[in-house]
PDB file of C-alpha atoms in Angstrom:
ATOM      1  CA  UNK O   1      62.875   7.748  41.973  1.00 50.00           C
ATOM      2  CA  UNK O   2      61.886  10.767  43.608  1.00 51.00           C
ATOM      3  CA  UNK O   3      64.362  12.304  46.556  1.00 54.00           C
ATOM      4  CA  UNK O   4      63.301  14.041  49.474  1.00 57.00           C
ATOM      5  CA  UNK O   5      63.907  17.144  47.741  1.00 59.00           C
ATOM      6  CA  UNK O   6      60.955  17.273  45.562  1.00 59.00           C
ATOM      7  CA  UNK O   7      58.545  20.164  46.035  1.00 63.00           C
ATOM      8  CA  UNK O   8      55.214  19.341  46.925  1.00 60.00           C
ATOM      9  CA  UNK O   9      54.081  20.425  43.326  1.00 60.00           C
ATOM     10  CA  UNK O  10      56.658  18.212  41.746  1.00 59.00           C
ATOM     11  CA  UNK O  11      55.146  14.958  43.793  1.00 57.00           C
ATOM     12  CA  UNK O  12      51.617  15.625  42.957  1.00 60.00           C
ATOM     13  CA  UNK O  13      52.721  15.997  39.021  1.00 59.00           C
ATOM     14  CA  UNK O  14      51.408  12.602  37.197  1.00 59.00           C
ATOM     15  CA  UNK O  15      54.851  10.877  35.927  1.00 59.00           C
ATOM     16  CA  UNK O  16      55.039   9.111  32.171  1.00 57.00           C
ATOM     17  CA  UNK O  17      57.195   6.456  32.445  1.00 56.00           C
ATOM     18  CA  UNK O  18      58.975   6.268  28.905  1.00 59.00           C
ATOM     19  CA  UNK O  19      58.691   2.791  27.283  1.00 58.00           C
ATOM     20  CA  UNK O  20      55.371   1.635  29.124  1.00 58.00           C
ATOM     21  CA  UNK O  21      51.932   2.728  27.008  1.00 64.00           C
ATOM     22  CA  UNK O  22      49.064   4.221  29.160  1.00 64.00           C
ATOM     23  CA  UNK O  23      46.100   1.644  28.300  1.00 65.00           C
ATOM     24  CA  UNK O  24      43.559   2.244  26.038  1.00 67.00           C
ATOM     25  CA  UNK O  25      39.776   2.854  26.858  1.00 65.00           C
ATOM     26  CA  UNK O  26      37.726   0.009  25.561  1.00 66.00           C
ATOM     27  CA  UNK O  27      34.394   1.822  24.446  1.00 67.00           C
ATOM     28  CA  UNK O  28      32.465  -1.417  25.390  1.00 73.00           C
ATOM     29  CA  UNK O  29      30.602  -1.966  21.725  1.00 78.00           C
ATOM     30  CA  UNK O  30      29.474  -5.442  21.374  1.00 82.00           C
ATOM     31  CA  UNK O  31      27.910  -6.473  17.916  1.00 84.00           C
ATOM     32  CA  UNK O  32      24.803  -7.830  19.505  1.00 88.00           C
ATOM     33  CA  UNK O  33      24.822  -3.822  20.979  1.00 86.00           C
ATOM     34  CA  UNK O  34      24.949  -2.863  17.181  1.00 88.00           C
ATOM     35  CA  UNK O  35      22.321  -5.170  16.317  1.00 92.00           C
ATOM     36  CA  UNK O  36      20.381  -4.140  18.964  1.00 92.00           C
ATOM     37  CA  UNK O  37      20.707  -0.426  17.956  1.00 92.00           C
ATOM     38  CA  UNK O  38      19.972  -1.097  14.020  1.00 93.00           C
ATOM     39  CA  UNK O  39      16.785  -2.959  14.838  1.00 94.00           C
ATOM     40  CA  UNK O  40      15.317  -0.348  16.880  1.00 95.00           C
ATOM     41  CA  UNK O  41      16.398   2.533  14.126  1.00 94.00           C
ATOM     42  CA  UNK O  42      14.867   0.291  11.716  1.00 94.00           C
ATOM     43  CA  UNK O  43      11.235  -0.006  13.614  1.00 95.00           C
ATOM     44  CA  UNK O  44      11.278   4.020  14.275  1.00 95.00           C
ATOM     45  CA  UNK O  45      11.875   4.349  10.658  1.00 94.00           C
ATOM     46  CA  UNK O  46       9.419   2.067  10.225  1.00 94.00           C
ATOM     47  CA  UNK O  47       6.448   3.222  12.567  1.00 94.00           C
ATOM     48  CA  UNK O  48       7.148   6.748  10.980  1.00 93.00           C
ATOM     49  CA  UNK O  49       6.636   5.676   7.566  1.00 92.00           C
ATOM     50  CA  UNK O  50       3.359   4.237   8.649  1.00 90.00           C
ATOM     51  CA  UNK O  51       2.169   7.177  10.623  1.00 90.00           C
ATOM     52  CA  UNK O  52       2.754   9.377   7.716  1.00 88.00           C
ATOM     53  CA  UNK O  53       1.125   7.232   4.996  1.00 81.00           C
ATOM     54  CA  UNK O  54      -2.065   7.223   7.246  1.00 80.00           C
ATOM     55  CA  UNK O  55      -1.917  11.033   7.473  1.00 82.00           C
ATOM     56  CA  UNK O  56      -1.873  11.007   3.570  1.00 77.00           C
ATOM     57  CA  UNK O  57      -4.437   8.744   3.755  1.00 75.00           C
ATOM     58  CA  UNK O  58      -6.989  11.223   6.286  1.00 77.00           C
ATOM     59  CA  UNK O  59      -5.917  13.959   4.298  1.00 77.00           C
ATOM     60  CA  UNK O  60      -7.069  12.644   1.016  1.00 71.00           C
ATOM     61  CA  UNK O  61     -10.153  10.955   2.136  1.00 79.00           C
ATOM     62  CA  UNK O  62     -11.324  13.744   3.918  1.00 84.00           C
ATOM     63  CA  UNK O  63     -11.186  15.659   0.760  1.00 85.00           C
ATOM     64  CA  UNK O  64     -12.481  13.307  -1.369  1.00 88.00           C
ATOM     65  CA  UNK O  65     -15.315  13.035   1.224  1.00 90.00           C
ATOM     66  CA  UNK O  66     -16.490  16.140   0.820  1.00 91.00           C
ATOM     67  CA  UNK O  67     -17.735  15.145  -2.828  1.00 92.00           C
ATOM     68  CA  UNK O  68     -19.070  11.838  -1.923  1.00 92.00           C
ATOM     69  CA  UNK O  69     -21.017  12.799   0.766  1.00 92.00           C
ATOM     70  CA  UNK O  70     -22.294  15.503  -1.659  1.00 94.00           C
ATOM     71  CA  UNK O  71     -23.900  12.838  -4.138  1.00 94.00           C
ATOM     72  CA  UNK O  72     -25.364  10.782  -1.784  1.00 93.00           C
ATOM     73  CA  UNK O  73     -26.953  13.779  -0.296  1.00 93.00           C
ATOM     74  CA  UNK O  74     -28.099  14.743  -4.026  1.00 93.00           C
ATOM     75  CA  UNK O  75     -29.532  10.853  -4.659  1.00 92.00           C
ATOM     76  CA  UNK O  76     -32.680  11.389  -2.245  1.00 91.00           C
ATOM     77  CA  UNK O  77     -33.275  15.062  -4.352  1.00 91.00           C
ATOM     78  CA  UNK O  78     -32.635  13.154  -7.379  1.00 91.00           C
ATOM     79  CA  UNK O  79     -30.803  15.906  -8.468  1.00 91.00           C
ATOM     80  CA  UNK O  80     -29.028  14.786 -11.004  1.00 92.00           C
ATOM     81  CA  UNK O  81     -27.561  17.652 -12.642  1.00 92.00           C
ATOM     82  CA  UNK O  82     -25.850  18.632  -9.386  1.00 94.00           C
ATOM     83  CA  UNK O  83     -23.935  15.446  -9.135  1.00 94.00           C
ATOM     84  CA  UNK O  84     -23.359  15.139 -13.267  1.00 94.00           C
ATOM     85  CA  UNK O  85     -21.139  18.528 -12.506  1.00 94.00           C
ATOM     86  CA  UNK O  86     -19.178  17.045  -9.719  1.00 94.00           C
ATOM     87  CA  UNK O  87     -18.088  14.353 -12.223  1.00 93.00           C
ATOM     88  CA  UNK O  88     -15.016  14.129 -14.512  1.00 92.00           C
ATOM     89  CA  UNK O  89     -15.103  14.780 -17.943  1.00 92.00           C
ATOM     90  CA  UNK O  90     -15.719  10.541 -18.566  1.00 94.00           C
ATOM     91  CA  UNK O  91     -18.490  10.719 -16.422  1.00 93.00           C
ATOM     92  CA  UNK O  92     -20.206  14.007 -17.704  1.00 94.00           C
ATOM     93  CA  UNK O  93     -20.299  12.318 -21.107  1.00 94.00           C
ATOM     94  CA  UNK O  94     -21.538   8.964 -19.958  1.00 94.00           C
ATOM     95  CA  UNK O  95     -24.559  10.646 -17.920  1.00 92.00           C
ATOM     96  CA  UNK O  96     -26.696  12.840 -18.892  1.00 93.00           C
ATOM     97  CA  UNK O  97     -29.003  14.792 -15.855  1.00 92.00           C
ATOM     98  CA  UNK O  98     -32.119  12.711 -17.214  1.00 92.00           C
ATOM     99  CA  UNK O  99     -30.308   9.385 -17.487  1.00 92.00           C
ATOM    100  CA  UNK O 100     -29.170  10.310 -13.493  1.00 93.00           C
ATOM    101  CA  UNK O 101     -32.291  11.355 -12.233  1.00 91.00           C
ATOM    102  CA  UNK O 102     -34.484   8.288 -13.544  1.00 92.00           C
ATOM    103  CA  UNK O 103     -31.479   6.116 -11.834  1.00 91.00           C
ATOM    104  CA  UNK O 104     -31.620   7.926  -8.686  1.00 91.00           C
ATOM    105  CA  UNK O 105     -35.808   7.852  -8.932  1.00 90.00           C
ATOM    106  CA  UNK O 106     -34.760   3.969  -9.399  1.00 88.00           C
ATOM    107  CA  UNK O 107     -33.627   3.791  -6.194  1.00 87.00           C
ATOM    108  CA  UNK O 108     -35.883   5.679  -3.786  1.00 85.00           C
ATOM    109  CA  UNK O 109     -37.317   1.966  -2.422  1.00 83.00           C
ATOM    110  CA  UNK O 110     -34.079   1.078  -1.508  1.00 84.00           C
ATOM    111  CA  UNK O 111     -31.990   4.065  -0.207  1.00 84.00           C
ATOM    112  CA  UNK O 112     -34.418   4.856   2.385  1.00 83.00           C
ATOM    113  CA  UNK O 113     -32.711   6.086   5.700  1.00 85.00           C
ATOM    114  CA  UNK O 114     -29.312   8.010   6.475  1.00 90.00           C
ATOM    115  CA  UNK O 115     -26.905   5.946   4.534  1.00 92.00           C
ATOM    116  CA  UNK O 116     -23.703   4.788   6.508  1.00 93.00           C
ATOM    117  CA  UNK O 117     -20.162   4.905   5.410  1.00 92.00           C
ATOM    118  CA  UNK O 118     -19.071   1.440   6.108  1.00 92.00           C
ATOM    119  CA  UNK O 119     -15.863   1.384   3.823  1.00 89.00           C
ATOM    120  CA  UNK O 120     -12.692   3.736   2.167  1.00 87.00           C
ATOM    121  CA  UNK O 121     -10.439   2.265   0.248  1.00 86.00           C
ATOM    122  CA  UNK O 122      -7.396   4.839  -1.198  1.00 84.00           C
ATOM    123  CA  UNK O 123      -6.026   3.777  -4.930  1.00 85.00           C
ATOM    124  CA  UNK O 124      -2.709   6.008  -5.513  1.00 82.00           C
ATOM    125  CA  UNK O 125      -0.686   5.537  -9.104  1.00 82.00           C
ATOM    126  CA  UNK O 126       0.321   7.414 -12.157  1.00 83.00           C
ATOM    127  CA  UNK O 127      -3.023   8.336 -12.846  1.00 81.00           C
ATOM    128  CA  UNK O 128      -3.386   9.874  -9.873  1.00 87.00           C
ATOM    129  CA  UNK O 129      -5.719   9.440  -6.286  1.00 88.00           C
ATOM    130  CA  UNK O 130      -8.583   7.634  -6.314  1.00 90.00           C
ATOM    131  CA  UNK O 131     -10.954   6.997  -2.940  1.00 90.00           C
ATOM    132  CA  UNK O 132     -13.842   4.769  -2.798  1.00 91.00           C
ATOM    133  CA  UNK O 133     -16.532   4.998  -0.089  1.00 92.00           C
ATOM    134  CA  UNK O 134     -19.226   2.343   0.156  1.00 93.00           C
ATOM    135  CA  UNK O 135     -22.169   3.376   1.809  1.00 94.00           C
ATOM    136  CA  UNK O 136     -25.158   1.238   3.310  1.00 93.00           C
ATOM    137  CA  UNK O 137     -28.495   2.220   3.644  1.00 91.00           C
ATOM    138  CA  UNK O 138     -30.503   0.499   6.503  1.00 89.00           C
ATOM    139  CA  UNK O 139     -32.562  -2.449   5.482  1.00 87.00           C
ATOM    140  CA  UNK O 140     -36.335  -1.374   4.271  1.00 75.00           C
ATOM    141  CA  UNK O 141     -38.557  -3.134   2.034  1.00 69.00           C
ATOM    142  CA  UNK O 142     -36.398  -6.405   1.348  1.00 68.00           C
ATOM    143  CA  UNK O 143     -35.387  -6.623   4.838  1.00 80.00           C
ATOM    144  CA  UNK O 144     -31.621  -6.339   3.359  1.00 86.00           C
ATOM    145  CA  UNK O 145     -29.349  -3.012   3.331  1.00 89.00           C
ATOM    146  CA  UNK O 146     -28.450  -1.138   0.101  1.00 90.00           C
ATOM    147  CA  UNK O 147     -25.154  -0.405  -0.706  1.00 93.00           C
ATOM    148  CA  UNK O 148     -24.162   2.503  -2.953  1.00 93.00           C
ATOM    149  CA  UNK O 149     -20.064   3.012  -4.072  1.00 93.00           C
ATOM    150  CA  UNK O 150     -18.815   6.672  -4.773  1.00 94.00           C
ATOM    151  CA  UNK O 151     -15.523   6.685  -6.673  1.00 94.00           C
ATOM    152  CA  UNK O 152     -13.637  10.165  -6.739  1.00 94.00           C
ATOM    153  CA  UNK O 153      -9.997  10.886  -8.864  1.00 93.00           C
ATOM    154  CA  UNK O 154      -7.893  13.171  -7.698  1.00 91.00           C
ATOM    155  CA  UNK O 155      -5.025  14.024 -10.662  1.00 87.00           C
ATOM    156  CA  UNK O 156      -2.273  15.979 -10.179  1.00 79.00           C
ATOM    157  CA  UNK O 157      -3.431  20.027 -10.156  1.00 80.00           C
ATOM    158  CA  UNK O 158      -6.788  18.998 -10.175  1.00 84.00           C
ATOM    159  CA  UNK O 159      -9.432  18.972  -6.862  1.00 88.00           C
ATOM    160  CA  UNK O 160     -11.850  15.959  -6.533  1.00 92.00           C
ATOM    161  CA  UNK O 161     -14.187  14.626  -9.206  1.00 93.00           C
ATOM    162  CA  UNK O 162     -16.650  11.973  -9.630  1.00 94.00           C
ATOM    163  CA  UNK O 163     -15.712   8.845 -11.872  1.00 94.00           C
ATOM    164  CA  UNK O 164     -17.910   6.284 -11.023  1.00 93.00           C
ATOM    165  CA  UNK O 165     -21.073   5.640  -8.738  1.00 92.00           C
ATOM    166  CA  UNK O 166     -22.676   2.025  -8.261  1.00 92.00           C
ATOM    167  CA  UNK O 167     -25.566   0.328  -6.558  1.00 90.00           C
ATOM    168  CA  UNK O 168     -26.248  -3.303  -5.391  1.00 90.00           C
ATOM    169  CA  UNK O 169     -27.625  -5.141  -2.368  1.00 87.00           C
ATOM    170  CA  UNK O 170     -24.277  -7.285  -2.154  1.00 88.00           C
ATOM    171  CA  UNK O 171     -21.608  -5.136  -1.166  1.00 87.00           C
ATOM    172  CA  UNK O 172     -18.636  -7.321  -2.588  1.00 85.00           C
ATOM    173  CA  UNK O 173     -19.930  -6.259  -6.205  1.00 85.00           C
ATOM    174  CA  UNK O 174     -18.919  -2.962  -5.349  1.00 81.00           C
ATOM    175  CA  UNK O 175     -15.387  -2.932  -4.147  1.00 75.00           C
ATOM    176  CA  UNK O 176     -12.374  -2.797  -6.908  1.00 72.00           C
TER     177      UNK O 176
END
């Protein structure tokens, strides 16, 4: 008990009283707070994962782009020999420049028009990247469009080369 005598400093002083515990803070952490916490972590994780795989995804297909949009630029020149050099080692020995221009000569009735790139589809594995683009050309003669697949590889140390280029009015045929 305090007496009368206590100095003012003495009565403000905070007491302990020996055998009685102060109480502890509860921090107030449910397990539905936990759950609640864990779910959003796991959608950020999740979103970020996607964001980045579609950044890998517009960073390779712009580059292989660049060589696709090259060949079908070199069809309507039927220069052959130009896209025969943009192609892998596979493809240079399946084509020859004469064998490419009579194909591309082949298809002057049907890739009339500025051709329209209507689908990308990215391949990654061991053997490295590989983008497809499938092109349309409007519809001309037989009132039904053209489509024309460009397949490009990407290995590792390696840029962008051609390993495969298709033609057919159905555009199912072309995809892998």
């Amino acid at each position: 008990m305090r007496t009368m005598d206590t100095t003012m400093e003495e009565a403000l002083e905070p007491r302990i009283l020996e055998g009685v515990k102060k109480p502890r803070r509860k921090l107030g952490i449910k397990p539905k707070d936990v759950i609640i916490f864990l779910v959003v972590v796991a959608v950020i994780v999740g979103l970020t994962m996607v964001l980045l795989n579609k950044l890998q995804l517009k960073r390779d297909v712009a580059g292989a782009k660049i060589i696709t949009d090259q060949v079908i630029a070199d069809i309507p020149k039927h220069n052959g020999a130009a896209v025969r050099k943009l192609g892998n080692d596979k493809f240079q020995s399946t084509y020859t420049d004469a064998t490419l221009l009579r194909q591309f000569a082949a298809l002057d009735l049907v890739t009339v028009g500025k051709p329209v790139l209507v689908d990308q589809i990215r391949s990654a594995g061991s053997k490295g990247t590989t983008v497809f683009m499938v092109y349309r050309y409007p519809p001309h003669l037989a009132n039904q469009p053209f489509y024309i697949s460009v397949a490009v590889t990407k290995k590792a140390g390696t840029g962008w080369l051609l390993t495969n280029l298709s033609g057919s009015a159905d555009e199912s045929k072309l995809l892998p």
